[in-house]
Amino acid sequence: MPYRAPVEDFLFLFEHVVPLDALRETERFSEAGHDVTRAILTEAGKLCDEVMAPLQRNGDLHPARLENGVVRTSPGYPEGFRAIAEGGWIGMAADPEYGGMGLPMALTSAVNEMMSGACLSLQLAPLMSQGQIEALEHHASDAIKELYLPKLVSGEWTGTMNLTEPQAGSDVGALSTKAEPQGDGTYAISGQKIYISWGDHDVAENVCHLVLARLPGAPAGTKGISLFLVPKYLPEGDGSLGAANSLRVVSLEHKLGLHGSPTAVMEYDAATGWLVGPEQGGMAAMFTMMNNARLGVGEQGIGAAEAAYQKALEYAAERKQGRSPVEGGTGTILDHADVRRMLMTMKADVFAARAIAASCAVAIDMGNATGDAAWKARAALLTPIVKAFGTDTGIAVSEMGVQVHGGMGFIEETGAAQFARDVRVTAIYEGTNGIQAMDLVGRKMMDGGEAAQTLLEEIEAGSEAARSTIPDLAEAVWQAAESLRETTDWLVAQEMNTRFAGAVPYLRAFARVLGGALHLKAALADAGGPREALARFYIRRLLPEHASLLAHAQAGADDLYAVDAGDLAA
């Protein structure tokens, strides 16, 4: 059974769990009705199933390579990218003024997840362009928008983000790349950047790099950083390509996975660039792209998890091993309780992560459509949870998929291990999951926990309403939300390093509670059906983890430093 995009799962989600009704009532998204939603997801599903999924193994077996300064991508990738571009999928959420569809982020994120499940290495290319499109829409001059956005939206050109340097990873403020004014409105950019996803390739005619650099006399740290647009080929005024810019690919990284995605070390040698946003406003502009990417990376994790689950389920339904422990069983390992436990865990967590991501995307859309600060605060709160829980789920489910395969999961020819290798980096890039958790308990709690408490109030109200229908599940979700509320109150009263010490378990506990609430909604909409059964599994078996996670979150920081740094190796 090849990969099949979960179109029907998304349609159920958008009708019953994270409904798009309020979104459709806004002027901005009034045309995103039920028929449009179904048509978009169905067509995207066909692209994923028929075009992208067949390329999944090509990327792993035939990696991108650098030949005489030219990057060659995996077999079929140029054609696959062209199909994505010609279908308009890159510019789904982009401004129609520049050729975009103007669709909600909710639909864009759903399509991104399906594409990630089909072929994660290839999906990275349009994801990078989408982030750059949003950054330019918000921060670039009109001249840059008019020249670059139509090309990026159409897929004729692609975009990248250049933050990391050998000495400056998460500490972006330590970067050394320089930007010198050239007196004609352009800047000479010099420096080296590493880990640049799709930094060069042969799937489109130009590559547009967003590069963080420091102007002469700018202060140290992140406050002194500016953002520049540096294209591979310098465009003429009419959008045609001119001379090659002074930049090159030094090498391609040798990676654990994602072999089909060319990850480049880039060198800029007085390359011509244009300022995006104000001087020393680089981090604000780049965060626009990074927040877009954090939602997208969370979706990548969920997509990989869905694909790994489908692969494991297919194997389990065919593999015969031992005697069936259940009367009238299938005769395959699907009959065995532990295999069922793994598959149910995989399916339940994929649903929870997908629904949390959809909730975040809808909050982004509502904030954009209404300008309501409460919706924007909700989106900001959920973004680090989506990124961390989505990618953690991708890693855990993919690893569990290897386990379901048993010994065959360790054999590369089955393809099970590829999901685990490919998805592993998602917990690292766009801010490690530890940084996401620190962001949640730090910056996102600067309101005293108000946004978090408002969300928990909604969960408790929904649980109260469900007591008459599914009392046992409703009570469990209510109690979990109340425990999380109490821990949130405790957390915001602590000094920052105490918060950081418990940040990761706190974020995971928050995700567990959100997942329980969203499973509860699914159960109410499918009483007596398979979605209620899945909700019962999640709420009875996985949700209780929140208690130990919250205990961990409140343990403080002292014991983390009880062993001196020099004694850690003892």
Coordinates of C-alpha atoms in Angstrom, one line a residue:
M1 CA 0.0 0.0 0.0
P2 CA 1.7 3.2 -1.1
Y3 CA 1.3 6.5 0.8
R4 CA -2.2 7.9 0.7
A5 CA -2.8 11.5 1.7
P6 CA -5.2 11.7 4.7
V7 CA -7.7 13.9 2.9
E8 CA -10.8 12.5 4.7
D9 CA -9.1 12.9 8.1
F10 CA -8.6 16.6 7.4
L11 CA -12.1 17.1 6.2
F12 CA -13.4 15.6 9.4
L13 CA -11.1 17.7 11.4
F14 CA -12.1 21.0 9.7
E15 CA -15.8 20.1 10.1
H16 CA -16.0 18.7 13.6
V17 CA -12.8 19.3 15.7
V18 CA -11.3 22.6 14.5
P19 CA -14.1 23.9 12.4
L20 CA -13.5 26.6 9.8
D21 CA -17.0 28.2 10.2
A22 CA -15.8 31.4 12.0
L23 CA -13.0 31.7 9.4
R24 CA -15.5 31.5 6.6
E25 CA -17.6 34.3 8.1
T26 CA -14.7 36.8 7.8
E27 CA -14.4 38.9 4.7
R28 CA -10.9 37.8 4.0
F29 CA -11.7 34.1 3.8
S30 CA -15.4 34.1 2.9
E31 CA -14.7 32.1 -0.3
A32 CA -13.0 29.2 1.5
G33 CA -16.3 27.3 1.8
H34 CA -16.9 23.6 2.2
D35 CA -16.7 22.8 -1.5
V36 CA -13.5 24.8 -2.0
T37 CA -11.9 23.1 1.1
R38 CA -12.8 19.6 -0.3
A39 CA -11.5 20.5 -3.8
I40 CA -8.2 21.9 -2.5
L41 CA -7.5 19.0 -0.3
T42 CA -8.5 16.4 -2.9
E43 CA -6.4 17.9 -5.6
A44 CA -3.4 18.3 -3.3
G45 CA -3.9 14.7 -2.2
K46 CA -3.7 13.5 -5.8
L47 CA -0.4 15.4 -6.3
C48 CA 1.0 13.8 -3.1
D49 CA -0.1 10.3 -4.0
E50 CA 0.7 10.3 -7.7
V51 CA 3.7 12.7 -8.1
M52 CA 5.5 13.2 -4.8
A53 CA 5.3 9.8 -3.0
P54 CA 7.0 7.9 -5.9
L55 CA 10.0 10.2 -5.4
Q56 CA 10.5 9.4 -1.7
R57 CA 13.0 6.6 -2.1
N58 CA 14.8 8.3 -5.0
G59 CA 15.9 11.1 -2.7
D60 CA 17.3 8.6 -0.2
L61 CA 19.0 6.3 -2.7
H62 CA 20.3 9.0 -5.0
P63 CA 21.1 12.1 -2.9
A64 CA 21.6 15.6 -4.2
R65 CA 25.2 16.1 -5.3
L66 CA 27.6 18.9 -6.1
E67 CA 29.3 18.6 -9.5
N68 CA 31.8 21.2 -10.7
G69 CA 30.0 23.9 -8.6
V70 CA 26.6 22.8 -9.8
V71 CA 24.0 21.1 -7.6
R72 CA 22.1 18.2 -9.1
T73 CA 19.0 17.0 -7.3
S74 CA 17.6 13.5 -7.1
P75 CA 16.0 11.8 -10.1
G76 CA 12.5 13.2 -10.7
Y77 CA 12.8 16.1 -8.3
P78 CA 12.8 18.8 -11.0
E79 CA 9.7 17.4 -12.5
G80 CA 8.1 17.0 -9.0
F81 CA 8.9 20.6 -8.1
R82 CA 7.5 21.8 -11.4
A83 CA 4.2 20.0 -10.7
I84 CA 4.0 21.6 -7.3
A85 CA 4.7 25.0 -8.8
E86 CA 2.3 24.7 -11.7
G87 CA -0.5 23.6 -9.4
G88 CA -0.1 26.9 -7.5
W89 CA 0.7 25.1 -4.2
I90 CA 3.6 27.3 -3.3
G91 CA 1.5 30.5 -3.2
M92 CA -1.6 29.0 -1.5
A93 CA -1.6 31.6 1.3
A94 CA 0.2 34.4 -0.7
D95 CA -1.4 37.7 -1.7
P96 CA -3.4 37.4 -4.9
E97 CA -1.9 40.7 -6.0
Y98 CA 1.3 38.8 -6.6
G99 CA -0.3 35.6 -8.0
G100 CA -1.1 33.8 -4.8
M101 CA -4.4 32.1 -3.9
G102 CA -5.0 34.0 -0.7
L103 CA -6.3 30.9 1.0
P104 CA -6.2 30.3 4.8
M105 CA -3.1 29.1 6.5
A106 CA -5.3 26.2 7.8
L107 CA -5.5 24.8 4.3
T108 CA -1.9 25.6 3.5
S109 CA -0.7 23.8 6.6
A110 CA -2.8 20.8 5.8
V111 CA -1.4 20.6 2.3
N112 CA 2.1 21.0 3.7
E113 CA 1.6 18.1 6.0
M114 CA 0.4 15.8 3.2
M115 CA 3.3 16.8 1.0
S116 CA 5.7 16.1 3.9
G117 CA 4.3 12.6 4.3
A118 CA 4.6 12.0 0.6
C119 CA 8.2 13.2 0.2
L120 CA 9.7 15.3 3.0
S121 CA 13.0 16.2 1.2
L122 CA 11.2 17.7 -1.8
Q123 CA 8.6 19.4 0.3
L124 CA 11.3 21.5 2.0
A125 CA 11.8 23.5 -1.2
P126 CA 8.3 25.0 -1.4
L127 CA 8.2 25.4 2.4
M128 CA 11.3 27.6 2.3
S129 CA 9.8 29.7 -0.5
Q130 CA 6.5 30.1 1.5
G131 CA 8.4 31.5 4.5
Q132 CA 10.3 34.0 2.3
I133 CA 7.2 35.1 0.6
E134 CA 5.6 35.9 3.9
A135 CA 8.7 37.8 5.1
L136 CA 8.8 39.9 1.9
E137 CA 5.1 40.6 2.1
H138 CA 5.5 42.1 5.6
H139 CA 8.9 43.8 5.4
A140 CA 10.2 44.4 1.9
S141 CA 10.0 47.5 -0.2
D142 CA 7.3 47.8 -2.9
A143 CA 10.0 47.5 -5.5
I144 CA 11.3 44.2 -4.1
K145 CA 7.8 42.9 -3.7
E146 CA 6.9 43.6 -7.3
L147 CA 10.0 42.0 -8.7
Y148 CA 10.5 39.0 -6.5
L149 CA 7.1 37.9 -5.2
P150 CA 5.5 36.9 -8.5
K151 CA 8.6 34.8 -9.3
L152 CA 8.6 33.1 -5.9
V153 CA 4.9 32.5 -5.9
S154 CA 5.0 30.9 -9.3
G155 CA 8.0 28.7 -8.4
E156 CA 10.2 30.2 -11.1
W157 CA 12.5 31.2 -8.3
T158 CA 12.9 29.7 -4.8
G159 CA 13.8 31.1 -1.5
T160 CA 16.1 30.2 1.4
M161 CA 16.9 31.6 4.9
N162 CA 20.5 32.1 5.9
L163 CA 21.0 32.4 9.7
T164 CA 23.5 29.9 10.9
E165 CA 27.3 30.2 10.8
P166 CA 29.9 27.8 12.1
Q167 CA 30.4 29.8 15.3
A168 CA 26.8 31.1 15.5
G169 CA 24.0 28.5 15.8
S170 CA 21.2 29.2 18.2
D171 CA 23.1 32.3 19.3
V172 CA 22.4 34.2 16.1
G173 CA 23.8 37.4 17.6
A174 CA 27.3 36.0 17.3
L175 CA 27.2 36.0 13.5
S176 CA 30.1 37.7 11.6
T177 CA 28.7 38.1 8.1
K178 CA 29.2 41.7 7.0
A179 CA 27.2 44.1 4.8
E180 CA 28.9 47.1 3.3
P181 CA 26.8 49.9 1.7
Q182 CA 27.8 50.4 -2.0
G183 CA 26.3 53.9 -2.4
D184 CA 23.6 52.9 -4.9
G185 CA 21.1 51.3 -2.6
T186 CA 22.7 47.9 -2.6
Y187 CA 25.1 46.2 -0.2
A188 CA 28.1 44.0 -0.5
I189 CA 27.5 40.9 1.6
S190 CA 30.5 38.8 2.7
G191 CA 30.5 35.8 5.0
Q192 CA 29.8 32.1 5.2
K193 CA 26.5 30.4 6.2
I194 CA 25.9 26.7 7.0
Y195 CA 22.9 24.4 7.0
I196 CA 21.1 26.2 4.2
S197 CA 18.2 24.0 3.1
W198 CA 17.8 24.0 -0.7
G199 CA 20.7 26.5 -0.9
D200 CA 21.2 25.6 -4.5
H201 CA 19.6 23.2 -7.0
D202 CA 18.4 22.6 -10.5
V203 CA 14.6 22.7 -10.0
A204 CA 14.2 26.4 -10.6
E205 CA 16.1 29.1 -12.5
N206 CA 17.1 31.4 -9.5
V207 CA 17.6 31.0 -5.8
C208 CA 16.9 34.0 -3.6
H209 CA 18.7 34.0 -0.2
L210 CA 17.5 36.0 2.8
V211 CA 20.8 36.6 4.7
L212 CA 21.4 38.0 8.1
A213 CA 24.4 40.3 8.3
R214 CA 25.8 43.2 10.2
L215 CA 26.3 46.7 8.9
P216 CA 29.4 48.8 9.8
G217 CA 29.2 50.3 13.2
A218 CA 26.2 48.2 14.2
P219 CA 26.0 47.1 17.8
A220 CA 26.9 43.6 18.9
G221 CA 24.3 40.9 19.4
T222 CA 20.9 40.5 17.8
K223 CA 20.1 44.2 17.9
G224 CA 22.7 45.0 15.4
I225 CA 21.6 42.5 12.7
S226 CA 20.0 43.5 9.4
L227 CA 18.4 41.3 6.7
F228 CA 19.3 41.3 3.0
L229 CA 17.9 39.7 -0.1
V230 CA 20.8 38.2 -2.1
P231 CA 19.8 36.4 -5.3
K232 CA 22.0 33.8 -7.1
Y233 CA 21.5 35.7 -10.3
L234 CA 20.9 39.4 -10.4
P235 CA 17.6 40.2 -11.9
E236 CA 16.9 42.8 -14.5
G237 CA 14.1 45.2 -14.1
D238 CA 11.8 43.1 -16.1
G239 CA 12.5 40.0 -14.0
S240 CA 14.8 38.3 -16.5
L241 CA 18.0 37.0 -15.2
G242 CA 21.3 38.9 -15.5
A243 CA 24.8 38.3 -14.2
A244 CA 25.7 35.7 -11.6
N245 CA 26.1 37.1 -8.2
S246 CA 29.3 36.7 -6.2
L247 CA 28.3 33.7 -4.1
R248 CA 28.9 30.0 -4.3
V249 CA 28.1 26.6 -2.8
V250 CA 31.2 25.5 -0.8
S251 CA 29.9 22.0 -0.2
L252 CA 26.7 20.0 0.6
E253 CA 26.3 18.6 4.1
H254 CA 26.6 14.9 4.6
K255 CA 23.5 14.2 6.7
L256 CA 21.8 11.4 8.7
G257 CA 18.7 11.7 6.4
L258 CA 16.9 14.1 4.1
H259 CA 19.4 13.1 1.4
G260 CA 17.3 14.4 -1.4
S261 CA 17.3 17.9 0.1
P262 CA 20.5 19.8 -0.8
T263 CA 21.8 21.4 2.4
A264 CA 24.5 23.8 1.5
V265 CA 27.4 25.6 3.0
M266 CA 27.1 29.0 1.3
E267 CA 29.9 31.6 0.8
Y268 CA 29.2 35.2 0.0
D269 CA 32.1 37.3 -1.4
A270 CA 30.9 40.9 -1.7
A271 CA 27.7 39.6 -3.2
T272 CA 25.1 42.2 -4.1
G273 CA 22.1 42.3 -1.8
W274 CA 19.2 44.6 -1.0
L275 CA 18.0 45.6 2.5
V276 CA 14.8 44.0 3.7
G277 CA 13.1 46.1 6.4
P278 CA 14.9 48.8 8.4
E279 CA 18.6 48.7 9.3
Q280 CA 19.1 46.6 12.4
G281 CA 15.6 45.2 12.0
G282 CA 16.8 41.9 10.7
M283 CA 15.6 39.7 13.5
A284 CA 12.1 41.0 13.5
A285 CA 11.9 40.4 9.7
M286 CA 13.5 37.0 10.0
F287 CA 11.2 36.0 12.8
T288 CA 8.3 36.4 10.4
M289 CA 9.8 33.7 8.2
M290 CA 10.9 31.6 11.2
N291 CA 7.4 31.6 12.8
N292 CA 5.9 30.5 9.4
A293 CA 8.6 27.8 9.2
R294 CA 8.0 26.6 12.8
L295 CA 4.4 25.8 12.0
G296 CA 5.6 24.2 8.7
V297 CA 8.3 22.2 10.4
G298 CA 5.7 20.9 13.0
E299 CA 3.6 19.8 10.0
Q300 CA 6.7 18.1 8.5
G301 CA 7.0 16.0 11.7
I302 CA 3.3 15.1 11.6
G303 CA 3.5 14.2 7.9
A304 CA 6.4 11.9 8.5
A305 CA 4.6 10.3 11.3
E306 CA 1.5 9.7 9.1
A307 CA 3.6 8.1 6.5
A308 CA 5.5 5.9 9.0
Y309 CA 2.2 4.9 10.5
Q310 CA 0.8 3.9 7.1
K311 CA 4.0 1.9 6.4
A312 CA 3.8 0.1 9.7
L313 CA 0.1 -0.7 9.4
E314 CA 0.7 -2.2 6.0
Y315 CA 3.5 -4.4 7.2
A316 CA 1.5 -5.5 10.3
A317 CA -1.5 -6.4 8.2
E318 CA 0.7 -8.7 6.1
R319 CA 3.2 -10.2 8.5
K320 CA 2.4 -13.6 10.0
Q321 CA 4.3 -14.5 13.1
G322 CA 3.3 -16.9 15.9
R323 CA -0.2 -18.0 16.9
S324 CA -3.0 -15.5 17.0
P325 CA -3.9 -14.8 20.7
V326 CA -7.5 -13.8 19.7
E327 CA -10.2 -15.9 18.4
G328 CA -11.1 -15.1 14.8
G329 CA -8.1 -12.9 14.4
T330 CA -6.4 -12.0 11.2
G331 CA -3.5 -14.4 11.6
T332 CA -1.0 -11.5 11.3
I333 CA 0.9 -9.6 13.9
L334 CA -2.1 -7.2 14.0
D335 CA -3.6 -9.7 16.4
H336 CA -0.8 -9.2 19.0
A337 CA -1.6 -6.8 21.9
D338 CA 1.8 -5.0 21.8
V339 CA 1.6 -4.4 18.1
R340 CA -1.9 -3.0 18.6
R341 CA -0.5 -0.8 21.4
M342 CA 2.1 0.6 19.1
L343 CA -0.2 1.2 16.2
M344 CA -2.9 2.8 18.3
T345 CA -0.3 5.0 20.0
M346 CA 1.0 6.1 16.6
K347 CA -2.5 6.8 15.2
A348 CA -3.7 8.6 18.4
D349 CA -0.7 10.9 18.6
V350 CA -0.8 11.7 14.9
F351 CA -4.4 12.9 15.3
A352 CA -3.5 14.9 18.4
A353 CA -0.6 16.6 16.8
R354 CA -2.5 17.3 13.6
A355 CA -5.4 18.8 15.4
I356 CA -3.1 21.0 17.5
A357 CA -1.4 22.2 14.3
A358 CA -4.8 22.9 12.7
S359 CA -5.8 24.9 15.8
C360 CA -2.7 27.0 15.5
A361 CA -3.2 27.6 11.8
V362 CA -6.9 28.7 12.4
A363 CA -5.7 31.1 15.1
I364 CA -3.2 32.6 12.7
D365 CA -5.9 33.0 10.1
M366 CA -8.4 34.6 12.6
G367 CA -5.8 37.0 13.8
N368 CA -4.9 38.0 10.2
A369 CA -8.6 38.3 9.2
T370 CA -9.8 40.2 12.2
G371 CA -6.8 41.9 13.8
D372 CA -8.0 40.5 17.1
A373 CA -5.1 40.5 19.6
A374 CA -6.6 37.5 21.4
W375 CA -6.4 35.4 18.3
K376 CA -2.8 36.5 17.7
A377 CA -1.9 35.7 21.2
R378 CA -3.4 32.2 20.8
A379 CA -1.4 31.6 17.6
A380 CA 1.8 32.8 19.3
L381 CA 1.1 30.4 22.3
L382 CA 0.4 27.4 20.1
T383 CA 3.3 27.9 17.6
P384 CA 6.1 26.5 19.8
I385 CA 3.8 23.6 21.0
V386 CA 3.1 22.7 17.3
K387 CA 6.7 22.8 16.4
A388 CA 8.0 20.7 19.3
F389 CA 5.1 18.3 19.7
G390 CA 4.7 17.8 16.0
T391 CA 8.3 17.0 15.5
D392 CA 8.6 14.9 18.6
T393 CA 5.6 12.9 17.4
G394 CA 7.3 12.5 14.0
I395 CA 10.4 11.1 15.7
A396 CA 8.6 8.8 18.1
V397 CA 6.1 7.4 15.6
S398 CA 8.8 6.8 13.0
E399 CA 11.0 5.0 15.5
M400 CA 7.9 3.0 16.6
G401 CA 7.3 2.2 12.9
V402 CA 10.8 0.6 12.8
Q403 CA 9.8 -1.5 15.9
V404 CA 6.6 -2.7 14.3
H405 CA 8.6 -4.0 11.4
G406 CA 10.9 -5.9 13.8
G407 CA 14.2 -7.0 12.2
M408 CA 12.9 -5.8 8.8
G409 CA 12.7 -2.3 10.1
F410 CA 16.5 -2.3 10.5
I411 CA 16.9 -3.3 6.9
E412 CA 17.0 -0.2 4.6
E413 CA 15.2 -1.9 1.7
T414 CA 11.9 -1.8 3.6
G415 CA 12.0 2.0 3.7
A416 CA 10.9 2.1 7.4
A417 CA 14.2 3.5 8.6
Q418 CA 14.1 6.4 6.1
F419 CA 11.2 8.1 7.9
A420 CA 13.2 7.9 11.2
R421 CA 16.3 9.3 9.6
D422 CA 14.6 12.0 7.6
V423 CA 12.5 13.4 10.4
R424 CA 15.1 13.5 13.1
V425 CA 16.4 17.0 12.2
T426 CA 13.0 18.6 12.5
A427 CA 13.4 18.7 16.3
I428 CA 16.6 20.7 15.7
Y429 CA 16.1 23.2 13.0
E430 CA 14.0 26.4 13.2
G431 CA 15.0 26.5 16.9
T432 CA 15.6 23.3 18.8
N433 CA 12.6 21.9 20.7
G434 CA 14.3 22.9 23.9
I435 CA 14.3 26.5 22.6
Q436 CA 10.6 26.2 21.7
A437 CA 9.8 25.1 25.3
M438 CA 11.9 28.0 26.7
D439 CA 10.0 30.4 24.4
L440 CA 6.7 29.0 25.6
V441 CA 7.5 29.5 29.3
G442 CA 9.4 32.7 28.7
R443 CA 8.3 35.1 26.0
K444 CA 4.8 33.5 25.6
M445 CA 4.2 33.8 29.4
M446 CA 5.1 37.5 29.5
D447 CA 1.4 38.1 29.8
G448 CA 1.4 36.4 33.1
G449 CA 0.0 33.2 31.5
E450 CA -3.2 34.9 30.4
A451 CA -3.3 33.4 26.9
A452 CA -2.6 29.9 28.3
Q453 CA -5.3 30.3 31.0
T454 CA -7.9 31.5 28.5
L455 CA -7.3 28.4 26.4
L456 CA -7.5 26.2 29.4
E457 CA -10.8 27.8 30.4
E458 CA -12.2 26.9 27.0
I459 CA -11.0 23.3 27.4
E460 CA -12.7 23.0 30.8
A461 CA -15.9 24.6 29.5
G462 CA -15.9 22.1 26.6
S463 CA -15.3 19.2 29.0
E464 CA -18.2 20.4 31.2
A465 CA -20.5 20.4 28.2
A466 CA -19.4 16.8 27.3
R467 CA -20.1 15.4 30.7
S468 CA -23.7 14.4 29.8
T469 CA -22.5 12.5 26.7
I470 CA -19.2 10.9 27.5
P471 CA -18.8 11.5 31.3
D472 CA -15.6 9.4 31.9
L473 CA -13.6 11.0 29.1
A474 CA -14.9 14.5 29.8
E475 CA -13.9 14.2 33.5
A476 CA -10.4 13.0 32.6
V477 CA -9.8 15.9 30.3
W478 CA -11.3 18.4 32.8
Q479 CA -9.0 17.2 35.5
A480 CA -6.0 17.3 33.3
A481 CA -6.7 20.9 32.2
E482 CA -7.1 21.9 35.9
S483 CA -3.8 20.4 36.8
L484 CA -2.2 22.2 33.9
R485 CA -3.8 25.4 35.0
E486 CA -2.4 25.1 38.5
T487 CA 1.1 24.4 37.2
T488 CA 0.8 27.4 34.9
D489 CA 0.1 29.6 37.8
W490 CA 3.1 28.2 39.7
L491 CA 5.3 28.5 36.7
V492 CA 4.7 32.2 36.0
A493 CA 5.6 33.0 39.6
Q494 CA 9.1 31.5 39.2
E495 CA 12.4 33.1 38.2
M496 CA 13.4 32.3 34.6
N497 CA 15.9 29.5 35.0
T498 CA 13.4 27.6 37.2
R499 CA 10.9 27.9 34.3
F500 CA 13.6 26.8 31.8
A501 CA 14.4 23.7 33.9
G502 CA 10.8 22.5 33.6
A503 CA 10.1 23.9 30.1
V504 CA 10.3 20.8 28.0
P505 CA 8.0 18.6 30.3
Y506 CA 5.7 21.6 30.6
L507 CA 5.3 22.0 26.9
R508 CA 4.7 18.2 26.4
A509 CA 2.1 18.2 29.2
F510 CA 0.4 21.1 27.5
A511 CA 0.4 19.2 24.2
R512 CA -1.0 16.1 26.0
V513 CA -3.9 18.1 27.4
L514 CA -4.6 19.9 24.1
G515 CA -4.6 16.5 22.5
G516 CA -7.1 15.1 25.0
A517 CA -9.4 18.0 24.5
L518 CA -9.3 17.6 20.7
H519 CA -9.8 13.9 20.9
L520 CA -12.8 14.6 23.1
K521 CA -14.3 16.7 20.4
A522 CA -13.7 14.0 17.8
A523 CA -15.4 11.4 20.1
L524 CA -18.5 13.7 20.5
A525 CA -18.8 14.0 16.7
D526 CA -18.4 10.2 16.1
A527 CA -20.2 8.6 19.0
G528 CA -19.8 4.9 19.0
G529 CA -17.5 5.1 16.0
P530 CA -13.7 4.5 15.5
R531 CA -12.8 8.1 16.4
E532 CA -14.5 7.7 19.8
A533 CA -12.6 4.4 20.3
L534 CA -9.3 6.2 19.4
A535 CA -10.2 9.0 21.8
R536 CA -10.7 6.5 24.6
F537 CA -7.3 5.0 23.9
Y538 CA -5.6 8.4 24.0
I539 CA -7.4 9.8 27.1
R540 CA -7.1 6.6 29.1
R541 CA -3.6 5.6 28.2
L542 CA -1.6 8.7 26.9
L543 CA -3.2 11.7 28.6
P544 CA -2.3 10.4 32.1
E545 CA 1.4 11.2 31.2
H546 CA 0.6 14.8 31.9
A547 CA 0.7 14.2 35.6
S548 CA 4.3 13.0 35.7
L549 CA 5.3 15.7 33.2
L550 CA 3.8 18.4 35.4
A551 CA 5.6 17.0 38.4
H552 CA 8.8 17.2 36.4
A553 CA 8.0 20.7 35.4
Q554 CA 7.7 21.8 39.0
A555 CA 10.9 20.1 40.2
G556 CA 12.9 23.3 39.9
A557 CA 16.5 23.7 38.7
D558 CA 18.6 22.9 41.8
D559 CA 19.1 19.2 41.1
L560 CA 20.2 20.0 37.5
Y561 CA 23.3 21.7 39.0
A562 CA 23.8 19.3 41.9
V563 CA 26.7 17.7 40.0
D564 CA 29.5 20.1 39.1
A565 CA 30.2 20.5 35.4
G566 CA 33.7 18.9 35.9
D567 CA 32.1 15.9 37.6
L568 CA 29.6 15.0 34.9
A569 CA 32.1 12.7 33.3
A570 CA 32.8 10.9 36.5

